[in-house]
Short mmCIF file of C-alpha atoms in Angstrom, two decimals:
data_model
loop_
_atom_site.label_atom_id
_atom_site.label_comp_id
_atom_site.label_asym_id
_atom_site.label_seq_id
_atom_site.Cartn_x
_atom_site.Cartn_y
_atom_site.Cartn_z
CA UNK A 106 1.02 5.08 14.14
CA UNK A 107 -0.42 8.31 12.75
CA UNK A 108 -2.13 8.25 8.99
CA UNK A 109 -2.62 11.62 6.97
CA UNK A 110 -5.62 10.61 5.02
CA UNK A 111 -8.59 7.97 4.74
CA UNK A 112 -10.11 7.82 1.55
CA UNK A 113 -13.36 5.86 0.48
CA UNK A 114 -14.33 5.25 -2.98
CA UNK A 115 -10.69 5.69 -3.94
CA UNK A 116 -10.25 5.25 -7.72
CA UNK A 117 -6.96 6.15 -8.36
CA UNK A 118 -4.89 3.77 -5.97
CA UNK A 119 -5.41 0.30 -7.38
CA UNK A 120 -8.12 -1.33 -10.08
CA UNK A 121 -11.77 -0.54 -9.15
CA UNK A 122 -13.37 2.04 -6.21
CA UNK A 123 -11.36 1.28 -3.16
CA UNK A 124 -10.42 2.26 0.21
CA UNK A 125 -7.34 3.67 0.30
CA UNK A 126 -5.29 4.40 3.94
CA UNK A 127 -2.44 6.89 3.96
CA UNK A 128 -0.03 6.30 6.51
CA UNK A 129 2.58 8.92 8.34
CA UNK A 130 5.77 8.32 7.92
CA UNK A 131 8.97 7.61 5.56
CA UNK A 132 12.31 8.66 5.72
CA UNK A 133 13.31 8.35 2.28
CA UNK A 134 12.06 11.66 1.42
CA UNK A 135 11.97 11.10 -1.95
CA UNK A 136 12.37 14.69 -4.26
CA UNK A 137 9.15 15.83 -5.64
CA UNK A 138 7.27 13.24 -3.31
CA UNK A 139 3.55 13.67 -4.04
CA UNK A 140 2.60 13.03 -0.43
CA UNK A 141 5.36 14.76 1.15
CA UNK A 142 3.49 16.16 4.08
CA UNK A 143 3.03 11.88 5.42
CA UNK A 144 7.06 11.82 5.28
CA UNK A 145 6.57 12.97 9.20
CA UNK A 146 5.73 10.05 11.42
CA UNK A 147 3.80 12.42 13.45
CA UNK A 148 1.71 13.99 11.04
CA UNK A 149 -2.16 13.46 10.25
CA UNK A 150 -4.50 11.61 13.03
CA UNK A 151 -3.74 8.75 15.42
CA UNK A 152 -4.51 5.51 14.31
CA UNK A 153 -6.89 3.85 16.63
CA UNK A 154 -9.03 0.70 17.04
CA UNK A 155 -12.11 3.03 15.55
CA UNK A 156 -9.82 3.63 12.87
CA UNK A 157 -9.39 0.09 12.26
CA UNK A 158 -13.50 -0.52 12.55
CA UNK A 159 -14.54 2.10 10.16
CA UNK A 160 -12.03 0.65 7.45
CA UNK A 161 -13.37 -2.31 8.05
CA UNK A 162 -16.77 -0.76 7.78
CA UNK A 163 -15.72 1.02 4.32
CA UNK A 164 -14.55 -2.42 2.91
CA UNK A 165 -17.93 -3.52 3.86
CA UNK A 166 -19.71 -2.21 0.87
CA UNK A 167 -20.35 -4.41 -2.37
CA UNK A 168 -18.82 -1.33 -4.33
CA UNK A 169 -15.50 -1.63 -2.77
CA UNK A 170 -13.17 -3.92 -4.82
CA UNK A 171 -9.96 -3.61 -2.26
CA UNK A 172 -7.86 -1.89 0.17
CA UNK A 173 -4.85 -0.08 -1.01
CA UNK A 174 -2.37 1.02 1.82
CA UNK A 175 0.32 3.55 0.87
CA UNK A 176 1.87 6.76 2.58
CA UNK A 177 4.43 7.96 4.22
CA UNK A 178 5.52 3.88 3.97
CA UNK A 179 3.82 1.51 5.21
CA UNK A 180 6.71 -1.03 5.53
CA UNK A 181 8.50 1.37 7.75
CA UNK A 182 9.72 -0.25 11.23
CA UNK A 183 7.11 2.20 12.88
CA UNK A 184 3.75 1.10 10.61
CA UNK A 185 4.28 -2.38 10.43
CA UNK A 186 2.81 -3.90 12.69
CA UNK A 187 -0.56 -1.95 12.87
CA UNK A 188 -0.47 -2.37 9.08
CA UNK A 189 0.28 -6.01 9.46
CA UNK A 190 -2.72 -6.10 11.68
CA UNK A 191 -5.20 -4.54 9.26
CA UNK A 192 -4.44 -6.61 6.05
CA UNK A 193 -4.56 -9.77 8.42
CA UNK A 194 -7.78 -8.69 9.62
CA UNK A 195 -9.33 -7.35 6.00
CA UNK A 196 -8.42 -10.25 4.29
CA UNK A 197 -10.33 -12.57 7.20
CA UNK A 198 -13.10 -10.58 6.98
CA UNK A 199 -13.39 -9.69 3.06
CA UNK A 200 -11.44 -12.59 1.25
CA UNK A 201 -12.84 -11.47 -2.07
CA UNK A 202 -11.10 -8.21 -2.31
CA UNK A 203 -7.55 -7.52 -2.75
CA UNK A 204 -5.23 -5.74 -0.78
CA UNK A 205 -2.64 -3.25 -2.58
CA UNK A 206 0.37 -1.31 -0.90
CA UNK A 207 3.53 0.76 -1.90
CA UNK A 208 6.58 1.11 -0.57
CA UNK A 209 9.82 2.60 -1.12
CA UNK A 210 11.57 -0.38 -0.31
CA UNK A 211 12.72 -2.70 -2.62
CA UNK A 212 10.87 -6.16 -3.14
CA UNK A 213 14.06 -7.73 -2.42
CA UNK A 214 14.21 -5.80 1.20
CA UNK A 215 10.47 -6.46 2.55
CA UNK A 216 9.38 -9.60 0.75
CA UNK A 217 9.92 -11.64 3.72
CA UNK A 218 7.31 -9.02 5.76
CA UNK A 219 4.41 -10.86 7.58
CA UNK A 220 2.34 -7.82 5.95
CA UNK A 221 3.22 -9.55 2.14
CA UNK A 222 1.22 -12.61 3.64
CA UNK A 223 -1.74 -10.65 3.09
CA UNK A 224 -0.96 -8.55 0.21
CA UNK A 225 -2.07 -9.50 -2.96
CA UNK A 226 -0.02 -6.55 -4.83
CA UNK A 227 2.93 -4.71 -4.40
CA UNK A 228 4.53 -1.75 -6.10
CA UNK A 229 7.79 -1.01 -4.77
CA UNK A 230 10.87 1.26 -5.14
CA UNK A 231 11.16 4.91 -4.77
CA UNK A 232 10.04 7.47 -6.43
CA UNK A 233 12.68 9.10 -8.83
CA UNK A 234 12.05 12.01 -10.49
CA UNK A 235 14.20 12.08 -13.38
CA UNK A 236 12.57 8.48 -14.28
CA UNK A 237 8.57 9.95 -13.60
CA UNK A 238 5.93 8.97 -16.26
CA UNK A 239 2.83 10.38 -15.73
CA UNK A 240 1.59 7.71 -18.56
CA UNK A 241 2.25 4.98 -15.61
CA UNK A 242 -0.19 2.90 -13.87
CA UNK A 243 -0.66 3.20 -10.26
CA UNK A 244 3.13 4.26 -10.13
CA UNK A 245 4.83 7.67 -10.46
CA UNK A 246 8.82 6.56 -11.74
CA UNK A 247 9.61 3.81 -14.33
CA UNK A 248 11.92 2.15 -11.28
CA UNK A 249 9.30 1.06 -9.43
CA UNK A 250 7.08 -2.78 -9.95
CA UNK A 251 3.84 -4.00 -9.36
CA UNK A 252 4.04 -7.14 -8.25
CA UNK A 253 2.35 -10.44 -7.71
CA UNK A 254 3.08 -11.43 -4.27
CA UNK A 255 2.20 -14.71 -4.45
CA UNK A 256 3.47 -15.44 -7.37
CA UNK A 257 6.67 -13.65 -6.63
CA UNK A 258 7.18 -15.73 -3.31
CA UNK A 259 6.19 -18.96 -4.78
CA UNK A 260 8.94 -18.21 -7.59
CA UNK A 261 11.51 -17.12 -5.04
CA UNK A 262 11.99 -13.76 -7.77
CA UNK A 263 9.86 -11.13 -8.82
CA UNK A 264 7.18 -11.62 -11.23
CA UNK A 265 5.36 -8.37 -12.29
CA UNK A 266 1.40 -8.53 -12.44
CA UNK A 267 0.15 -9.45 -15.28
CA UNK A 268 -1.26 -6.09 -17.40
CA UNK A 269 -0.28 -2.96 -18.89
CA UNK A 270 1.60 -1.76 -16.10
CA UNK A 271 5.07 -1.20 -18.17
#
């Protein structure tokens, strides 16, 4: 897997300062994508095992409320299983934060995705840009949901987080 950006003390990809991992890689290609340049799965840097410690190491600090994953797509058949490997391993080493990621997919195509049993929040959906809002939280379109993962498996539907995120 390739990422196009790292970013530490992230505040504009989830609640709070974060770290914040762009993956390489989505083939929806949405129009107007504001990360087009991580729609090819080769772009950016290799993701390696020191990739994997200094995350680990930028979760590390008291500041750091979570780790938001987004992209490219981090549910595509490519990232998943490095990304499943990271949010296993965050969450075992830093319980107390929360772990954020976006996808293009639909909830109702990924929510049976090992990486979900890790994620605390989801926003999903594409980006559409004759349905962008600018006035949007953590999203770009009025489609897309952030989601309570647990809460939306232990219901067996979707059940947005609870907040302004309309």
């Amino acid at each position: 897997m390739y990422y196009a950006a790292i970013k530490n003390y992230d505040i504009a990809n989830g609640p709070g300062c974060r770290v914040s991992l762009f993956v390489s890689g989505c083939r929806r290609c949405c129009k107007d994508c504001f990360n087009a340049e991580a729609q090819a799965f080769d772009y950016g840097t290799e993701y390696t095992a020191e990739t994997r410690r200094e995350l680990l190491e930028m979760l590390s600090d008291e500041h750091i409320a979570g780790l938001s994953i987004l992209g490219g797509d981090p549910f595509e058949p490519e990232n998943q299983q490095i990304v499943y490997e990271l949010c296993k391993i965050a969450k075992a080493c830093y319980r107390q934060k929360d772990i954020w990621a976006w996808t293009g997919f639909m909830w109702e195509d990924v929510k049976d995705s090992h990486i979900l049993d890790y994620v605390d929040v989801l926003v999903d959906g594409p980006f559409i840009l004759e349905q962008k809002d600018l006035g949007l939280a953590y999203r770009g379109s009025r489609n897309q949901r952030v989601i309570d993962v647990k809460k939306s498996r232990a219901a067996g539907e979707v059940v947005q987080l609870e907040g302004d995120w309309r």
